Amino acid sequence: MTASDPFVVKSRSPSGRVLILTLNRPKALNALSDGLFRQLNAYLAEADDDDTVASIVITGGDKVFAAGADIKELGANTFAAAYSRDALSSWQRVAAIRKPIVAGVAGYALGGGCELAMMADLLVCTPTAVFGLPEINLGVIPGAGGTQRLAHLIGKTRTMDMVLNDRKLSGKEAYDFGLASGLTKEGESVVAAATKVAEQLATKGALALQAGKEAVNACEWKR
Ligand code: CO8
């Protein structure tokens, strides 16, 4: 990767109706830097205003979806500086997108990577994907709503085990526990599986999709 490579690569499905956003910082295991989030948010906002886009896929690589917030950037930050520039607000913008988002997760989805995947409306993963919230090992907590989202999805006890004790979930467990909505089939790539789901969504009415998403998200957990 050179300095001019994008942190997020955008493409369209063959029908043109699905926007596919691929996280692209492979050498840093797709760590979610400020620059990556700026690009991701810009593409998502653009898609929300683009009538040719019906649904969105966010995916990573075969080995890693995203290994979390960029620890090197975090280390250079103080709490006061991060708080005063409202650093986490850029994360929340993903959850505010009105069009449906499908996450396609292969490999590691750790920390902020797991939180980003949970901000999607549907989540397809490989059976061997690894979900985890290892922030406790760094002396911090999942800071972007992941604690609430996860508890809502898989229950308090499993969430406590993940948040307090760094318990990892395989993709198969994520599916069994209700974190993932689908698993890839043998030999199927995660991007193909997630795009297939997003293409199904694209056959539905745009307004009904948006209203359905809004209505489900109106239940009482933190979006
Ligand atoms: N940030 C920056 N760089 C990273 C990250 C990361 N999260 N993860 C990996 N990298 C880099 C490594 O530094 C390494 O770089 P280099 O080659 O320059 O040394 C490169 O990616 C490859 O990493 P590894 O050699 O470690 O690869 P392995 O295959 O051996 O291991 C793992 C893969 C298991 C994914 C391992 O890299 C790992 O455990 N990474 C850290 C995961 C983690 O702790 N994530 C949580 C981060 S904190 C967070 O997401 C939320 C913070 C919220 C804070 C809120 C405050 C208010």
Short mmCIF file of C-alpha atoms and ligand atoms in Angstrom, two decimals:
data_model
loop_
_atom_site.label_atom_id
_atom_site.label_comp_id
_atom_site.label_asym_id
_atom_site.label_seq_id
_atom_site.Cartn_x
_atom_site.Cartn_y
_atom_site.Cartn_z
CA MET A 1 0.00 0.00 0.00
CA THR A 2 1.33 3.48 -0.81
CA ALA A 3 0.34 6.78 0.78
CA SER A 4 -2.00 7.49 -2.15
CA ASP A 5 -3.98 4.25 -1.77
CA PRO A 6 -7.51 4.74 -0.44
CA PHE A 7 -8.29 3.51 3.06
CA VAL A 8 -11.66 2.38 1.74
CA VAL A 9 -12.19 1.03 -1.77
CA LYS A 10 -15.62 1.53 -3.29
CA SER A 11 -17.17 -0.60 -6.00
CA ARG A 12 -20.62 -1.66 -7.20
CA SER A 13 -22.25 -5.07 -7.49
CA PRO A 14 -22.91 -6.29 -11.06
CA SER A 15 -26.48 -4.90 -10.89
CA GLY A 16 -25.08 -1.53 -9.84
CA ARG A 17 -27.60 -1.30 -6.98
CA VAL A 18 -25.27 -2.31 -4.14
CA LEU A 19 -22.38 -0.11 -3.03
CA ILE A 20 -19.51 -2.26 -1.73
CA LEU A 21 -17.08 -0.54 0.64
CA THR A 22 -13.93 -2.54 1.34
CA LEU A 23 -11.70 -1.50 4.25
CA ASN A 24 -8.19 -1.27 2.86
CA ARG A 25 -5.37 -0.88 5.37
CA PRO A 26 -4.10 -4.46 5.14
CA LYS A 27 -0.68 -3.77 6.69
CA ALA A 28 -2.39 -2.36 9.81
CA LEU A 29 -5.03 -5.13 9.76
CA ASN A 30 -7.62 -2.54 8.68
CA ALA A 31 -7.22 -0.63 11.96
CA LEU A 32 -9.84 2.10 12.04
CA SER A 33 -7.81 5.29 11.85
CA ASP A 34 -9.35 8.77 11.72
CA GLY A 35 -8.51 8.91 8.00
CA LEU A 36 -10.26 5.61 7.32
CA PHE A 37 -13.36 6.76 9.18
CA ARG A 38 -13.41 10.07 7.30
CA GLN A 39 -13.47 8.19 3.98
CA LEU A 40 -15.96 5.62 5.14
CA ASN A 41 -18.35 8.28 6.44
CA ALA A 42 -18.00 10.36 3.26
CA TYR A 43 -18.87 7.36 1.05
CA LEU A 44 -21.78 6.37 3.29
CA ALA A 45 -23.21 9.90 3.33
CA GLU A 46 -22.86 10.07 -0.48
CA ALA A 47 -24.67 6.72 -0.81
CA ASP A 48 -27.51 7.87 1.43
CA ASP A 49 -28.13 10.73 -1.05
CA ASP A 50 -27.68 8.64 -4.20
CA ASP A 51 -30.91 7.16 -5.59
CA THR A 52 -28.97 4.58 -7.62
CA VAL A 53 -27.71 2.94 -4.40
CA ALA A 54 -30.26 0.64 -2.76
CA SER A 55 -28.10 -1.01 -0.11
CA ILE A 56 -24.53 -1.04 1.15
CA VAL A 57 -21.97 -3.73 2.00
CA ILE A 58 -19.07 -3.00 4.35
CA THR A 59 -16.37 -5.64 4.25
CA GLY A 60 -12.65 -6.17 4.83
CA GLY A 61 -10.13 -8.78 3.74
CA ASP A 62 -9.95 -12.58 4.06
CA LYS A 63 -7.78 -12.45 7.18
CA VAL A 64 -9.26 -9.45 8.88
CA PHE A 65 -12.41 -7.36 8.82
CA ALA A 66 -10.84 -4.80 11.18
CA ALA A 67 -8.52 -5.23 14.18
CA GLY A 68 -10.12 -2.31 16.02
CA ALA A 69 -9.41 1.34 16.58
CA ASP A 70 -5.91 2.31 15.48
CA ILE A 71 -3.96 1.64 18.67
CA LYS A 72 -1.02 3.71 17.44
CA GLU A 73 -3.29 6.74 16.96
CA LEU A 74 -5.05 6.12 20.27
CA GLY A 75 -1.70 6.04 22.05
CA ALA A 76 -0.86 9.50 20.73
CA ASN A 77 -4.11 10.90 22.15
CA THR A 78 -5.10 12.10 25.61
CA PHE A 79 -8.60 11.55 26.94
CA ALA A 80 -9.13 15.34 27.12
CA ALA A 81 -8.08 15.84 23.50
CA ALA A 82 -10.25 12.98 22.24
CA TYR A 83 -13.21 14.13 24.32
CA SER A 84 -12.96 17.78 23.33
CA ARG A 85 -12.87 17.00 19.60
CA ASP A 86 -15.71 14.50 20.08
CA ALA A 87 -13.58 11.78 18.48
CA LEU A 88 -16.18 9.03 18.77
CA SER A 89 -18.88 11.02 16.96
CA SER A 90 -17.43 9.93 13.61
CA TRP A 91 -18.10 6.31 14.60
CA GLN A 92 -21.75 7.02 15.37
CA ARG A 93 -22.37 8.39 11.88
CA VAL A 94 -22.31 4.86 10.49
CA ALA A 95 -25.27 3.95 12.68
CA ALA A 96 -27.18 7.02 11.46
CA ILE A 97 -27.13 6.00 7.77
CA ARG A 98 -30.70 5.46 6.59
CA LYS A 99 -30.08 2.86 3.87
CA PRO A 100 -29.59 -0.76 4.91
CA ILE A 101 -26.03 -1.88 5.55
CA VAL A 102 -24.80 -5.48 5.43
CA ALA A 103 -21.45 -6.26 7.09
CA GLY A 104 -19.37 -9.05 5.54
CA VAL A 105 -16.91 -10.35 8.13
CA ALA A 106 -14.05 -12.79 7.52
CA GLY A 107 -11.17 -13.14 9.96
CA TYR A 108 -10.77 -10.78 12.91
CA ALA A 109 -13.47 -8.30 13.93
CA LEU A 110 -11.93 -7.01 17.13
CA GLY A 111 -12.67 -4.01 19.33
CA GLY A 112 -13.88 -1.17 17.14
CA GLY A 113 -13.98 -3.64 14.23
CA CYS A 114 -16.57 -5.69 16.09
CA GLU A 115 -18.43 -2.48 16.98
CA LEU A 116 -18.43 -1.35 13.35
CA ALA A 117 -19.80 -4.73 12.23
CA MET A 118 -22.56 -4.44 14.83
CA MET A 119 -23.59 -1.03 13.46
CA ALA A 120 -24.64 -2.79 10.26
CA ASP A 121 -28.25 -3.97 9.98
CA LEU A 122 -27.38 -7.49 8.89
CA LEU A 123 -24.12 -9.35 9.37
CA VAL A 124 -22.83 -12.22 7.27
CA CYS A 125 -19.61 -13.97 8.33
CA THR A 126 -17.45 -17.00 7.74
CA PRO A 127 -17.78 -19.77 10.35
CA THR A 128 -14.15 -19.15 11.32
CA ALA A 129 -14.42 -15.37 11.75
CA VAL A 130 -13.25 -14.14 15.17
CA PHE A 131 -15.33 -11.58 17.07
CA GLY A 132 -13.89 -10.03 20.19
CA LEU A 133 -13.77 -6.96 22.42
CA PRO A 134 -10.19 -7.01 23.78
CA GLU A 135 -10.25 -3.37 24.97
CA ILE A 136 -10.04 -4.53 28.61
CA ASN A 137 -6.43 -5.57 27.92
CA LEU A 138 -5.66 -1.94 27.02
CA GLY A 139 -7.41 -0.58 30.12
CA VAL A 140 -10.33 0.89 28.14
CA ILE A 141 -13.82 -0.25 27.15
CA PRO A 142 -15.64 -0.58 23.82
CA GLY A 143 -16.47 3.09 23.41
CA ALA A 144 -18.84 3.28 20.46
CA GLY A 145 -22.01 1.69 21.81
CA GLY A 146 -20.74 -1.87 21.38
CA THR A 147 -21.45 -2.84 24.98
CA GLN A 148 -25.14 -2.03 24.60
CA ARG A 149 -25.49 -3.41 21.09
CA LEU A 150 -23.83 -6.69 21.96
CA ALA A 151 -25.86 -7.19 25.15
CA HIS A 152 -29.00 -6.62 23.15
CA LEU A 153 -27.94 -9.13 20.52
CA ILE A 154 -26.44 -12.00 22.53
CA GLY A 155 -27.51 -11.32 26.13
CA LYS A 156 -25.86 -9.94 29.26
CA THR A 157 -23.84 -12.98 30.36
CA ARG A 158 -22.09 -13.65 27.08
CA THR A 159 -21.47 -9.91 26.66
CA MET A 160 -19.91 -9.66 30.14
CA ASP A 161 -17.64 -12.59 29.27
CA MET A 162 -16.53 -10.79 26.11
CA VAL A 163 -16.18 -7.28 27.60
CA LEU A 164 -14.67 -8.20 30.99
CA ASN A 165 -12.76 -11.34 30.07
CA ASP A 166 -11.88 -10.95 26.38
CA ARG A 167 -13.84 -14.09 25.41
CA LYS A 168 -13.76 -14.46 21.62
CA LEU A 169 -16.64 -15.80 19.53
CA SER A 170 -16.18 -17.79 16.33
CA GLY A 171 -18.33 -16.86 13.37
CA LYS A 172 -20.32 -20.06 13.92
CA GLU A 173 -21.02 -19.02 17.55
CA ALA A 174 -21.85 -15.49 16.41
CA TYR A 175 -24.49 -16.98 14.13
CA ASP A 176 -25.82 -19.39 16.77
CA PHE A 177 -26.06 -16.57 19.37
CA GLY A 178 -27.77 -14.07 17.04
CA LEU A 179 -24.94 -11.65 16.37
CA ALA A 180 -24.68 -12.75 12.74
CA SER A 181 -27.66 -13.11 10.43
CA GLY A 182 -25.95 -15.53 8.05
CA LEU A 183 -22.90 -17.69 7.43
CA THR A 184 -21.00 -18.19 4.20
CA LYS A 185 -21.43 -21.52 2.49
CA GLU A 186 -18.44 -23.75 1.79
CA GLY A 187 -16.23 -22.12 -0.85
CA GLU A 188 -18.25 -18.89 -0.88
CA SER A 189 -16.43 -15.60 -0.29
CA VAL A 190 -17.79 -13.31 2.38
CA VAL A 191 -18.14 -10.43 -0.04
CA ALA A 192 -20.20 -12.62 -2.40
CA ALA A 193 -22.42 -13.77 0.48
CA ALA A 194 -22.94 -10.24 1.86
CA THR A 195 -23.58 -8.84 -1.62
CA LYS A 196 -26.18 -11.53 -2.26
CA VAL A 197 -28.06 -10.41 0.87
CA ALA A 198 -27.71 -6.75 -0.13
CA GLU A 199 -29.00 -7.58 -3.63
CA GLN A 200 -32.09 -9.18 -2.07
CA LEU A 201 -32.65 -5.98 -0.11
CA ALA A 202 -32.29 -4.00 -3.34
CA THR A 203 -35.39 -5.72 -4.71
CA LYS A 204 -37.53 -4.17 -1.94
CA GLY A 205 -39.00 -0.68 -1.87
CA ALA A 206 -36.48 1.99 -0.88
CA LEU A 207 -38.83 3.86 1.47
CA ALA A 208 -40.04 0.67 3.15
CA LEU A 209 -36.42 -0.39 3.73
CA GLN A 210 -35.57 2.93 5.36
CA ALA A 211 -38.74 3.03 7.43
CA GLY A 212 -38.29 -0.59 8.52
CA LYS A 213 -34.72 0.11 9.64
CA GLU A 214 -35.80 3.23 11.51
CA ALA A 215 -38.68 1.45 13.23
CA VAL A 216 -36.57 -1.50 14.39
CA ASN A 217 -33.91 0.89 15.67
CA ALA A 218 -36.53 2.81 17.63
CA CYS A 219 -36.63 0.05 20.25
CA GLU A 220 -34.90 0.98 23.41
CA TRP A 221 -31.24 0.25 22.88
CA LYS A 222 -28.55 2.70 22.00
CA ARG A 223 -28.19 2.99 18.24
N1 CO8 B 1 -4.21 -0.67 15.51
C1 CO8 B 1 -3.07 -0.38 14.84
N2 CO8 B 1 -2.27 -1.34 14.31
C2 CO8 B 1 -2.64 -2.62 14.47
C3 CO8 B 1 -3.81 -3.00 15.16
C4 CO8 B 1 -4.62 -1.95 15.69
N3 CO8 B 1 -5.77 -2.19 16.34
N4 CO8 B 1 -3.91 -4.35 15.16
C5 CO8 B 1 -2.83 -4.80 14.49
N5 CO8 B 1 -2.07 -3.77 14.07
C6 CO8 B 1 -0.82 -3.82 13.32
C7 CO8 B 1 0.32 -4.37 14.17
O1 CO8 B 1 0.90 -3.34 14.97
C8 CO8 B 1 1.26 -4.86 13.09
O2 CO8 B 1 1.95 -3.75 12.54
P1 CO8 B 1 3.54 -3.85 12.24
O3 CO8 B 1 3.67 -4.91 11.18
O4 CO8 B 1 3.87 -2.46 11.75
O5 CO8 B 1 4.20 -4.23 13.51
C9 CO8 B 1 0.32 -5.39 12.01
O6 CO8 B 1 -0.94 -4.76 12.26
C10 CO8 B 1 0.12 -6.90 12.07
O7 CO8 B 1 -0.28 -7.23 13.38
P2 CO8 B 1 0.22 -8.56 14.15
O8 CO8 B 1 1.68 -8.79 13.82
O9 CO8 B 1 -0.15 -8.42 15.58
O10 CO8 B 1 -0.66 -9.69 13.41
P3 CO8 B 1 -1.06 -11.11 13.99
O11 CO8 B 1 -1.64 -11.86 12.85
O12 CO8 B 1 0.09 -11.73 14.75
O13 CO8 B 1 -2.20 -10.84 15.10
C11 CO8 B 1 -4.24 -9.79 15.91
C12 CO8 B 1 -3.46 -10.36 14.69
C13 CO8 B 1 -4.60 -10.94 16.85
C14 CO8 B 1 -5.50 -9.14 15.33
C15 CO8 B 1 -3.36 -8.76 16.65
O14 CO8 B 1 -2.83 -7.84 15.74
C16 CO8 B 1 -4.11 -7.96 17.71
O15 CO8 B 1 -4.43 -8.50 18.76
N6 CO8 B 1 -4.35 -6.66 17.42
C17 CO8 B 1 -4.94 -5.74 18.39
C18 CO8 B 1 -6.41 -5.95 18.53
C19 CO8 B 1 -6.98 -4.99 19.56
O16 CO8 B 1 -6.54 -4.88 20.69
N7 CO8 B 1 -8.04 -4.28 19.14
C20 CO8 B 1 -8.75 -3.35 20.01
C21 CO8 B 1 -8.23 -1.96 19.82
S1 CO8 B 1 -9.02 -0.79 20.90
C22 CO8 B 1 -10.50 -0.47 20.14
O17 CO8 B 1 -10.79 -0.94 19.10
C23 CO8 B 1 -11.54 0.45 20.75
C24 CO8 B 1 -10.97 1.47 21.61
C25 CO8 B 1 -12.07 2.37 22.13
C26 CO8 B 1 -11.49 3.41 22.99
C27 CO8 B 1 -12.51 4.32 23.50
C28 CO8 B 1 -11.84 5.39 24.40
C29 CO8 B 1 -12.80 6.37 24.94
#
